């Protein structure tokens, strides 16, 4: 089945440059040059598009200025369309799956829109381990006691091993603690600020179970 395309005189048809269009049998659709490269920009003029429709559930639909051509959804066929492409943006798609099987190319003076830059990667969250009880308190990174850290976001796994103590982390923008009666493991995510000092202790025994670190 075909739609509407600009009519070409016989001389133009003979000089038409060839393109290859393919759709199916999987969820793939493409328009390529004779060398196999993907079509992204073409000069205005006459083109012979060889359409290889390989899927019963797909079709190839080309639309743009002066062109609206399509194969049948329930047909497997190979057809050749001779069309005149003018300045503008053209779209090709599978109509039943147009949100996932589609592409575009520019002709003449037209340019495809510049895609937005990829989103910046999220800052990596570093991990720490806090432990309290029985009779000791610590904050470690990779098994080593923390004395200084780089500024940024941290995920702290807090292991509270005593019903008599708690782990209390305090500093600029941070005031987090487990309950004294709590016994178990919790996870905190905190942001530590550059140039600041943070301290940790057990509230029932602040003088004995304590520590601190500097953020650079």
JSON list of C-alpha atoms in Angstrom, two decimals:
[
{"chain": "A", "resi": 1, "resn": "UNK", "atom": "CA", "xyz": [0.00, 0.00, 0.00]},
{"chain": "A", "resi": 2, "resn": "UNK", "atom": "CA", "xyz": [1.31, 3.50, -0.77]},
{"chain": "A", "resi": 3, "resn": "UNK", "atom": "CA", "xyz": [0.41, 7.03, 0.17]},
{"chain": "A", "resi": 4, "resn": "UNK", "atom": "CA", "xyz": [1.25, 10.24, -1.63]},
{"chain": "A", "resi": 5, "resn": "UNK", "atom": "CA", "xyz": [4.63, 11.34, -3.04]},
{"chain": "A", "resi": 6, "resn": "UNK", "atom": "CA", "xyz": [5.73, 14.13, -5.33]},
{"chain": "A", "resi": 7, "resn": "UNK", "atom": "CA", "xyz": [5.52, 13.00, -8.96]},
{"chain": "A", "resi": 8, "resn": "UNK", "atom": "CA", "xyz": [8.80, 13.01, -10.87]},
{"chain": "A", "resi": 9, "resn": "UNK", "atom": "CA", "xyz": [9.41, 13.33, -14.58]},
{"chain": "A", "resi": 10, "resn": "UNK", "atom": "CA", "xyz": [10.95, 10.31, -16.31]},
{"chain": "A", "resi": 11, "resn": "UNK", "atom": "CA", "xyz": [14.39, 11.95, -16.58]},
{"chain": "A", "resi": 12, "resn": "UNK", "atom": "CA", "xyz": [14.46, 12.63, -12.84]},
{"chain": "A", "resi": 13, "resn": "UNK", "atom": "CA", "xyz": [13.43, 9.05, -12.09]},
{"chain": "A", "resi": 14, "resn": "UNK", "atom": "CA", "xyz": [16.35, 7.74, -14.13]},
{"chain": "A", "resi": 15, "resn": "UNK", "atom": "CA", "xyz": [18.79, 9.92, -12.16]},
{"chain": "A", "resi": 16, "resn": "UNK", "atom": "CA", "xyz": [17.34, 9.15, -8.73]},
{"chain": "A", "resi": 17, "resn": "UNK", "atom": "CA", "xyz": [19.89, 8.18, -6.09]},
{"chain": "A", "resi": 18, "resn": "UNK", "atom": "CA", "xyz": [19.17, 4.94, -4.23]},
{"chain": "A", "resi": 19, "resn": "UNK", "atom": "CA", "xyz": [18.44, 4.55, -0.52]},
{"chain": "A", "resi": 20, "resn": "UNK", "atom": "CA", "xyz": [17.62, 1.34, 1.33]},
{"chain": "A", "resi": 21, "resn": "UNK", "atom": "CA", "xyz": [14.82, 1.13, 3.89]},
{"chain": "A", "resi": 22, "resn": "UNK", "atom": "CA", "xyz": [14.26, -1.90, 6.11]},
{"chain": "A", "resi": 23, "resn": "UNK", "atom": "CA", "xyz": [11.69, -2.69, 8.79]},
{"chain": "A", "resi": 24, "resn": "UNK", "atom": "CA", "xyz": [11.38, -5.92, 10.79]},
{"chain": "A", "resi": 25, "resn": "UNK", "atom": "CA", "xyz": [11.25, -8.77, 11.36]},
{"chain": "A", "resi": 26, "resn": "UNK", "atom": "CA", "xyz": [12.19, -7.68, 14.89]},
{"chain": "A", "resi": 27, "resn": "UNK", "atom": "CA", "xyz": [11.63, -4.25, 16.35]},
{"chain": "A", "resi": 28, "resn": "UNK", "atom": "CA", "xyz": [14.13, -2.56, 14.04]},
{"chain": "A", "resi": 29, "resn": "UNK", "atom": "CA", "xyz": [13.75, 0.09, 11.39]},
{"chain": "A", "resi": 30, "resn": "UNK", "atom": "CA", "xyz": [16.41, 1.83, 9.31]},
{"chain": "A", "resi": 31, "resn": "UNK", "atom": "CA", "xyz": [17.12, 4.00, 6.31]},
{"chain": "A", "resi": 32, "resn": "UNK", "atom": "CA", "xyz": [20.62, 3.69, 4.89]},
{"chain": "A", "resi": 33, "resn": "UNK", "atom": "CA", "xyz": [22.84, 4.81, 2.03]},
{"chain": "A", "resi": 34, "resn": "UNK", "atom": "CA", "xyz": [24.10, 2.28, -0.54]},
{"chain": "A", "resi": 35, "resn": "UNK", "atom": "CA", "xyz": [27.31, 1.86, 1.52]},
{"chain": "A", "resi": 36, "resn": "UNK", "atom": "CA", "xyz": [25.25, 0.86, 4.58]},
{"chain": "A", "resi": 37, "resn": "UNK", "atom": "CA", "xyz": [25.75, 4.09, 6.55]},
{"chain": "A", "resi": 38, "resn": "UNK", "atom": "CA", "xyz": [22.77, 5.56, 8.35]},
{"chain": "A", "resi": 39, "resn": "UNK", "atom": "CA", "xyz": [20.96, 8.41, 6.58]},
{"chain": "A", "resi": 40, "resn": "UNK", "atom": "CA", "xyz": [21.09, 11.60, 8.63]},
{"chain": "A", "resi": 41, "resn": "UNK", "atom": "CA", "xyz": [21.32, 14.32, 5.95]},
{"chain": "A", "resi": 42, "resn": "UNK", "atom": "CA", "xyz": [20.66, 14.34, 2.22]},
{"chain": "A", "resi": 43, "resn": "UNK", "atom": "CA", "xyz": [20.89, 16.83, -0.59]},
{"chain": "A", "resi": 44, "resn": "UNK", "atom": "CA", "xyz": [17.55, 17.87, -2.04]},
{"chain": "A", "resi": 45, "resn": "UNK", "atom": "CA", "xyz": [16.57, 15.94, -5.17]},
{"chain": "A", "resi": 46, "resn": "UNK", "atom": "CA", "xyz": [15.24, 12.69, -6.56]},
{"chain": "A", "resi": 47, "resn": "UNK", "atom": "CA", "xyz": [15.72, 9.42, -4.66]},
{"chain": "A", "resi": 48, "resn": "UNK", "atom": "CA", "xyz": [14.71, 5.83, -5.29]},
{"chain": "A", "resi": 49, "resn": "UNK", "atom": "CA", "xyz": [13.97, 4.22, -1.94]},
{"chain": "A", "resi": 50, "resn": "UNK", "atom": "CA", "xyz": [14.02, 0.42, -1.93]},
{"chain": "A", "resi": 51, "resn": "UNK", "atom": "CA", "xyz": [11.77, -0.60, 0.97]},
{"chain": "A", "resi": 52, "resn": "UNK", "atom": "CA", "xyz": [12.23, -4.09, 2.39]},
{"chain": "A", "resi": 53, "resn": "UNK", "atom": "CA", "xyz": [9.25, -4.71, 4.70]},
{"chain": "A", "resi": 54, "resn": "UNK", "atom": "CA", "xyz": [10.02, -7.95, 6.60]},
{"chain": "A", "resi": 55, "resn": "UNK", "atom": "CA", "xyz": [7.37, -8.00, 9.32]},
{"chain": "A", "resi": 56, "resn": "UNK", "atom": "CA", "xyz": [3.68, -8.91, 9.41]},
{"chain": "A", "resi": 57, "resn": "UNK", "atom": "CA", "xyz": [3.20, -6.59, 12.40]},
{"chain": "A", "resi": 58, "resn": "UNK", "atom": "CA", "xyz": [5.23, -3.64, 11.08]},
{"chain": "A", "resi": 59, "resn": "UNK", "atom": "CA", "xyz": [5.23, -1.19, 8.21]},
{"chain": "A", "resi": 60, "resn": "UNK", "atom": "CA", "xyz": [7.57, 1.46, 6.84]},
{"chain": "A", "resi": 61, "resn": "UNK", "atom": "CA", "xyz": [6.05, 4.95, 6.73]},
{"chain": "A", "resi": 62, "resn": "UNK", "atom": "CA", "xyz": [8.01, 7.88, 5.29]},
{"chain": "A", "resi": 63, "resn": "UNK", "atom": "CA", "xyz": [6.58, 11.35, 5.78]},
{"chain": "A", "resi": 64, "resn": "UNK", "atom": "CA", "xyz": [7.76, 14.91, 5.30]},
{"chain": "A", "resi": 65, "resn": "UNK", "atom": "CA", "xyz": [7.41, 17.85, 2.90]},
{"chain": "A", "resi": 66, "resn": "UNK", "atom": "CA", "xyz": [5.62, 16.52, -0.20]},
{"chain": "A", "resi": 67, "resn": "UNK", "atom": "CA", "xyz": [5.96, 12.86, 0.81]},
{"chain": "A", "resi": 68, "resn": "UNK", "atom": "CA", "xyz": [3.61, 10.46, 2.64]},
{"chain": "A", "resi": 69, "resn": "UNK", "atom": "CA", "xyz": [4.41, 6.87, 1.64]},
{"chain": "A", "resi": 70, "resn": "UNK", "atom": "CA", "xyz": [3.81, 3.65, 3.59]},
{"chain": "A", "resi": 71, "resn": "UNK", "atom": "CA", "xyz": [3.72, -0.12, 3.23]},
{"chain": "A", "resi": 72, "resn": "UNK", "atom": "CA", "xyz": [0.95, -2.32, 4.62]},
{"chain": "A", "resi": 73, "resn": "UNK", "atom": "CA", "xyz": [1.13, -3.44, 8.24]},
{"chain": "A", "resi": 74, "resn": "UNK", "atom": "CA", "xyz": [0.11, -7.03, 7.50]},
{"chain": "A", "resi": 75, "resn": "UNK", "atom": "CA", "xyz": [2.16, -7.43, 4.34]},
{"chain": "A", "resi": 76, "resn": "UNK", "atom": "CA", "xyz": [5.70, -8.63, 3.69]},
{"chain": "A", "resi": 77, "resn": "UNK", "atom": "CA", "xyz": [6.89, -6.92, 0.52]},
{"chain": "A", "resi": 78, "resn": "UNK", "atom": "CA", "xyz": [9.71, -5.16, -1.28]},
{"chain": "A", "resi": 79, "resn": "UNK", "atom": "CA", "xyz": [8.76, -1.99, -3.12]},
{"chain": "A", "resi": 80, "resn": "UNK", "atom": "CA", "xyz": [10.60, 0.96, -4.65]},
{"chain": "A", "resi": 81, "resn": "UNK", "atom": "CA", "xyz": [9.41, 4.52, -4.16]},
{"chain": "A", "resi": 82, "resn": "UNK", "atom": "CA", "xyz": [10.79, 7.34, -6.31]},
{"chain": "A", "resi": 83, "resn": "UNK", "atom": "CA", "xyz": [10.37, 10.60, -4.45]},
{"chain": "A", "resi": 84, "resn": "UNK", "atom": "CA", "xyz": [11.53, 14.19, -4.63]},
{"chain": "A", "resi": 85, "resn": "UNK", "atom": "CA", "xyz": [12.98, 15.35, -1.32]},
{"chain": "A", "resi": 86, "resn": "UNK", "atom": "CA", "xyz": [13.07, 19.08, -0.60]},
{"chain": "A", "resi": 87, "resn": "UNK", "atom": "CA", "xyz": [14.51, 21.20, 2.23]},
{"chain": "A", "resi": 88, "resn": "UNK", "atom": "CA", "xyz": [13.02, 20.01, 5.51]},
{"chain": "A", "resi": 89, "resn": "UNK", "atom": "CA", "xyz": [12.88, 17.28, 8.14]},
{"chain": "A", "resi": 90, "resn": "UNK", "atom": "CA", "xyz": [11.60, 13.84, 7.18]},
{"chain": "A", "resi": 91, "resn": "UNK", "atom": "CA", "xyz": [10.43, 11.12, 9.55]},
{"chain": "A", "resi": 92, "resn": "UNK", "atom": "CA", "xyz": [10.21, 7.37, 9.03]},
{"chain": "A", "resi": 93, "resn": "UNK", "atom": "CA", "xyz": [8.46, 5.05, 11.43]},
{"chain": "A", "resi": 94, "resn": "UNK", "atom": "CA", "xyz": [6.52, 1.86, 11.98]},
{"chain": "A", "resi": 95, "resn": "UNK", "atom": "CA", "xyz": [2.98, 3.09, 12.58]},
{"chain": "A", "resi": 96, "resn": "UNK", "atom": "CA", "xyz": [1.94, 0.41, 15.12]},
{"chain": "A", "resi": 97, "resn": "UNK", "atom": "CA", "xyz": [5.14, 1.01, 17.13]},
{"chain": "A", "resi": 98, "resn": "UNK", "atom": "CA", "xyz": [5.86, 4.65, 16.36]},
{"chain": "A", "resi": 99, "resn": "UNK", "atom": "CA", "xyz": [7.17, 5.52, 19.83]},
{"chain": "A", "resi": 100, "resn": "UNK", "atom": "CA", "xyz": [10.00, 2.98, 19.65]},
{"chain": "A", "resi": 101, "resn": "UNK", "atom": "CA", "xyz": [10.58, 2.38, 15.92]},
{"chain": "A", "resi": 102, "resn": "UNK", "atom": "CA", "xyz": [11.25, 5.71, 14.25]},
{"chain": "A", "resi": 103, "resn": "UNK", "atom": "CA", "xyz": [13.99, 7.91, 12.85]},
{"chain": "A", "resi": 104, "resn": "UNK", "atom": "CA", "xyz": [14.54, 11.27, 11.19]},
{"chain": "A", "resi": 105, "resn": "UNK", "atom": "CA", "xyz": [16.82, 12.86, 8.63]},
{"chain": "A", "resi": 106, "resn": "UNK", "atom": "CA", "xyz": [17.31, 16.37, 7.26]},
{"chain": "A", "resi": 107, "resn": "UNK", "atom": "CA", "xyz": [17.33, 17.44, 3.63]},
{"chain": "A", "resi": 108, "resn": "UNK", "atom": "CA", "xyz": [19.03, 20.44, 2.02]},
{"chain": "A", "resi": 109, "resn": "UNK", "atom": "CA", "xyz": [19.40, 23.45, 4.29]},
{"chain": "A", "resi": 110, "resn": "UNK", "atom": "CA", "xyz": [17.49, 21.84, 7.16]},
{"chain": "A", "resi": 111, "resn": "UNK", "atom": "CA", "xyz": [19.31, 20.48, 10.20]},
{"chain": "A", "resi": 112, "resn": "UNK", "atom": "CA", "xyz": [18.22, 17.88, 12.72]},
{"chain": "A", "resi": 113, "resn": "UNK", "atom": "CA", "xyz": [17.71, 19.28, 16.23]},
{"chain": "A", "resi": 114, "resn": "UNK", "atom": "CA", "xyz": [20.79, 18.97, 18.42]},
{"chain": "A", "resi": 115, "resn": "UNK", "atom": "CA", "xyz": [20.11, 16.30, 21.04]},
{"chain": "A", "resi": 116, "resn": "UNK", "atom": "CA", "xyz": [20.34, 17.49, 24.65]},
{"chain": "A", "resi": 117, "resn": "UNK", "atom": "CA", "xyz": [23.58, 16.65, 26.44]},
{"chain": "A", "resi": 118, "resn": "UNK", "atom": "CA", "xyz": [23.48, 13.52, 28.61]},
{"chain": "A", "resi": 119, "resn": "UNK", "atom": "CA", "xyz": [22.70, 14.17, 32.27]},
{"chain": "A", "resi": 120, "resn": "UNK", "atom": "CA", "xyz": [25.70, 14.69, 34.51]},
{"chain": "A", "resi": 121, "resn": "UNK", "atom": "CA", "xyz": [26.57, 11.55, 36.47]},
{"chain": "A", "resi": 122, "resn": "UNK", "atom": "CA", "xyz": [25.35, 11.55, 40.02]},
{"chain": "A", "resi": 123, "resn": "UNK", "atom": "CA", "xyz": [28.08, 12.11, 42.61]},
{"chain": "A", "resi": 124, "resn": "UNK", "atom": "CA", "xyz": [29.42, 8.86, 43.94]},
{"chain": "A", "resi": 125, "resn": "UNK", "atom": "CA", "xyz": [28.28, 8.08, 47.46]},
{"chain": "A", "resi": 126, "resn": "UNK", "atom": "CA", "xyz": [31.21, 6.84, 49.55]},
{"chain": "A", "resi": 127, "resn": "UNK", "atom": "CA", "xyz": [30.69, 4.31, 52.36]},
{"chain": "A", "resi": 128, "resn": "UNK", "atom": "CA", "xyz": [31.69, 4.37, 56.02]},
{"chain": "A", "resi": 129, "resn": "UNK", "atom": "CA", "xyz": [31.12, 1.96, 58.90]},
{"chain": "A", "resi": 130, "resn": "UNK", "atom": "CA", "xyz": [30.23, 3.18, 62.40]},
{"chain": "A", "resi": 131, "resn": "UNK", "atom": "CA", "xyz": [30.36, 0.78, 65.33]},
{"chain": "A", "resi": 132, "resn": "UNK", "atom": "CA", "xyz": [29.45, 1.25, 68.99]},
{"chain": "A", "resi": 133, "resn": "UNK", "atom": "CA", "xyz": [29.60, -1.21, 71.89]},
{"chain": "A", "resi": 134, "resn": "UNK", "atom": "CA", "xyz": [30.33, -3.10, 73.84]},
{"chain": "A", "resi": 135, "resn": "UNK", "atom": "CA", "xyz": [32.76, -0.65, 75.44]},
{"chain": "A", "resi": 136, "resn": "UNK", "atom": "CA", "xyz": [34.12, 0.84, 72.21]},
{"chain": "A", "resi": 137, "resn": "UNK", "atom": "CA", "xyz": [33.21, 3.23, 69.41]},
{"chain": "A", "resi": 138, "resn": "UNK", "atom": "CA", "xyz": [34.70, 3.70, 65.95]},
{"chain": "A", "resi": 139, "resn": "UNK", "atom": "CA", "xyz": [34.19, 5.16, 62.50]},
{"chain": "A", "resi": 140, "resn": "UNK", "atom": "CA", "xyz": [36.09, 3.41, 59.72]},
{"chain": "A", "resi": 141, "resn": "UNK", "atom": "CA", "xyz": [36.58, 3.50, 55.95]},
{"chain": "A", "resi": 142, "resn": "UNK", "atom": "CA", "xyz": [37.94, 0.36, 54.32]},
{"chain": "A", "resi": 143, "resn": "UNK", "atom": "CA", "xyz": [38.74, -1.00, 57.76]},
{"chain": "A", "resi": 144, "resn": "UNK", "atom": "CA", "xyz": [40.83, 2.02, 58.81]},
{"chain": "A", "resi": 145, "resn": "UNK", "atom": "CA", "xyz": [39.95, 4.61, 61.43]},
{"chain": "A", "resi": 146, "resn": "UNK", "atom": "CA", "xyz": [38.65, 7.82, 59.93]},
{"chain": "A", "resi": 147, "resn": "UNK", "atom": "CA", "xyz": [40.63, 10.94, 60.84]},
{"chain": "A", "resi": 148, "resn": "UNK", "atom": "CA", "xyz": [39.88, 13.03, 57.76]},
{"chain": "A", "resi": 149, "resn": "UNK", "atom": "CA", "xyz": [37.52, 12.81, 54.81]},
{"chain": "A", "resi": 150, "resn": "UNK", "atom": "CA", "xyz": [36.89, 14.60, 51.54]},
{"chain": "A", "resi": 151, "resn": "UNK", "atom": "CA", "xyz": [33.75, 16.73, 51.42]},
{"chain": "A", "resi": 152, "resn": "UNK", "atom": "CA", "xyz": [30.72, 15.07, 49.85]},
{"chain": "A", "resi": 153, "resn": "UNK", "atom": "CA", "xyz": [27.94, 12.55, 50.38]},
{"chain": "A", "resi": 154, "resn": "UNK", "atom": "CA", "xyz": [28.52, 9.46, 52.48]},
{"chain": "A", "resi": 155, "resn": "UNK", "atom": "CA", "xyz": [26.50, 6.37, 53.30]},
{"chain": "A", "resi": 156, "resn": "UNK", "atom": "CA", "xyz": [27.19, 5.28, 56.88]},
{"chain": "A", "resi": 157, "resn": "UNK", "atom": "CA", "xyz": [26.34, 1.77, 58.05]},
{"chain": "A", "resi": 158, "resn": "UNK", "atom": "CA", "xyz": [25.83, 2.06, 61.81]},
{"chain": "A", "resi": 159, "resn": "UNK", "atom": "CA", "xyz": [26.28, -1.13, 63.83]},
{"chain": "A", "resi": 160, "resn": "UNK", "atom": "CA", "xyz": [24.93, -0.58, 67.33]},
{"chain": "A", "resi": 161, "resn": "UNK", "atom": "CA", "xyz": [25.99, -3.61, 69.40]},
{"chain": "A", "resi": 162, "resn": "UNK", "atom": "CA", "xyz": [24.90, -2.56, 72.87]},
{"chain": "A", "resi": 163, "resn": "UNK", "atom": "CA", "xyz": [21.64, -1.71, 74.65]},
{"chain": "A", "resi": 164, "resn": "UNK", "atom": "CA", "xyz": [23.72, 0.57, 76.91]},
{"chain": "A", "resi": 165, "resn": "UNK", "atom": "CA", "xyz": [25.23, 2.83, 74.26]},
{"chain": "A", "resi": 166, "resn": "UNK", "atom": "CA", "xyz": [24.27, 4.67, 71.10]},
{"chain": "A", "resi": 167, "resn": "UNK", "atom": "CA", "xyz": [26.12, 6.17, 68.14]},
{"chain": "A", "resi": 168, "resn": "UNK", "atom": "CA", "xyz": [25.70, 9.94, 67.81]},
{"chain": "A", "resi": 169, "resn": "UNK", "atom": "CA", "xyz": [27.20, 11.84, 64.84]},
{"chain": "A", "resi": 170, "resn": "UNK", "atom": "CA", "xyz": [27.19, 15.61, 65.16]},
{"chain": "A", "resi": 171, "resn": "UNK", "atom": "CA", "xyz": [28.52, 18.46, 63.04]},
{"chain": "A", "resi": 172, "resn": "UNK", "atom": "CA", "xyz": [27.44, 21.22, 60.61]},
{"chain": "A", "resi": 173, "resn": "UNK", "atom": "CA", "xyz": [24.23, 20.04, 58.96]},
{"chain": "A", "resi": 174, "resn": "UNK", "atom": "CA", "xyz": [24.36, 16.62, 60.65]},
{"chain": "A", "resi": 175, "resn": "UNK", "atom": "CA", "xyz": [22.80, 15.45, 63.92]},
{"chain": "A", "resi": 176, "resn": "UNK", "atom": "CA", "xyz": [21.97, 11.77, 63.71]},
{"chain": "A", "resi": 177, "resn": "UNK", "atom": "CA", "xyz": [21.91, 9.13, 66.43]},
{"chain": "A", "resi": 178, "resn": "UNK", "atom": "CA", "xyz": [20.61, 5.70, 67.33]},
{"chain": "A", "resi": 179, "resn": "UNK", "atom": "CA", "xyz": [18.51, 5.18, 70.44]},
{"chain": "A", "resi": 180, "resn": "UNK", "atom": "CA", "xyz": [20.37, 4.01, 73.55]},
{"chain": "A", "resi": 181, "resn": "UNK", "atom": "CA", "xyz": [18.07, 0.98, 73.84]},
{"chain": "A", "resi": 182, "resn": "UNK", "atom": "CA", "xyz": [18.48, 0.14, 70.16]},
{"chain": "A", "resi": 183, "resn": "UNK", "atom": "CA", "xyz": [20.51, -2.90, 69.13]},
{"chain": "A", "resi": 184, "resn": "UNK", "atom": "CA", "xyz": [20.97, -3.50, 65.42]},
{"chain": "A", "resi": 185, "resn": "UNK", "atom": "CA", "xyz": [22.09, -1.95, 62.13]},
{"chain": "A", "resi": 186, "resn": "UNK", "atom": "CA", "xyz": [20.86, 1.19, 60.39]},
{"chain": "A", "resi": 187, "resn": "UNK", "atom": "CA", "xyz": [22.08, 3.19, 57.39]},
{"chain": "A", "resi": 188, "resn": "UNK", "atom": "CA", "xyz": [22.40, 6.95, 57.19]},
{"chain": "A", "resi": 189, "resn": "UNK", "atom": "CA", "xyz": [23.18, 9.13, 54.17]},
{"chain": "A", "resi": 190, "resn": "UNK", "atom": "CA", "xyz": [24.82, 12.41, 55.11]},
{"chain": "A", "resi": 191, "resn": "UNK", "atom": "CA", "xyz": [26.57, 15.33, 53.40]},
{"chain": "A", "resi": 192, "resn": "UNK", "atom": "CA", "xyz": [29.82, 16.41, 55.00]},
{"chain": "A", "resi": 193, "resn": "UNK", "atom": "CA", "xyz": [30.94, 20.00, 54.45]},
{"chain": "A", "resi": 194, "resn": "UNK", "atom": "CA", "xyz": [34.44, 21.09, 53.53]},
{"chain": "A", "resi": 195, "resn": "UNK", "atom": "CA", "xyz": [36.52, 22.74, 56.24]},
{"chain": "A", "resi": 196, "resn": "UNK", "atom": "CA", "xyz": [34.36, 21.46, 59.10]},
{"chain": "A", "resi": 197, "resn": "UNK", "atom": "CA", "xyz": [35.02, 19.15, 62.04]},
{"chain": "A", "resi": 198, "resn": "UNK", "atom": "CA", "xyz": [32.56, 16.40, 62.97]},
{"chain": "A", "resi": 199, "resn": "UNK", "atom": "CA", "xyz": [32.46, 14.40, 66.17]},
{"chain": "A", "resi": 200, "resn": "UNK", "atom": "CA", "xyz": [30.83, 11.19, 67.25]},
{"chain": "A", "resi": 201, "resn": "UNK", "atom": "CA", "xyz": [30.20, 9.71, 70.68]},
{"chain": "A", "resi": 202, "resn": "UNK", "atom": "CA", "xyz": [27.91, 7.59, 72.80]},
{"chain": "A", "resi": 203, "resn": "UNK", "atom": "CA", "xyz": [25.59, 9.87, 74.75]},
{"chain": "A", "resi": 204, "resn": "UNK", "atom": "CA", "xyz": [25.67, 7.84, 78.02]},
{"chain": "A", "resi": 205, "resn": "UNK", "atom": "CA", "xyz": [29.51, 7.85, 78.03]},
{"chain": "A", "resi": 206, "resn": "UNK", "atom": "CA", "xyz": [30.63, 10.90, 76.06]},
{"chain": "A", "resi": 207, "resn": "UNK", "atom": "CA", "xyz": [33.86, 11.29, 77.97]},
{"chain": "A", "resi": 208, "resn": "UNK", "atom": "CA", "xyz": [35.01, 7.74, 77.21]},
{"chain": "A", "resi": 209, "resn": "UNK", "atom": "CA", "xyz": [33.43, 6.71, 73.91]},
{"chain": "A", "resi": 210, "resn": "UNK", "atom": "CA", "xyz": [34.16, 9.49, 71.44]},
{"chain": "A", "resi": 211, "resn": "UNK", "atom": "CA", "xyz": [36.02, 10.46, 68.29]},
{"chain": "A", "resi": 212, "resn": "UNK", "atom": "CA", "xyz": [36.24, 13.18, 65.65]},
{"chain": "A", "resi": 213, "resn": "UNK", "atom": "CA", "xyz": [37.41, 13.84, 62.08]},
{"chain": "A", "resi": 214, "resn": "UNK", "atom": "CA", "xyz": [38.10, 16.78, 59.80]},
{"chain": "A", "resi": 215, "resn": "UNK", "atom": "CA", "xyz": [36.54, 17.28, 56.38]},
{"chain": "A", "resi": 216, "resn": "UNK", "atom": "CA", "xyz": [38.84, 18.74, 53.74]}
]
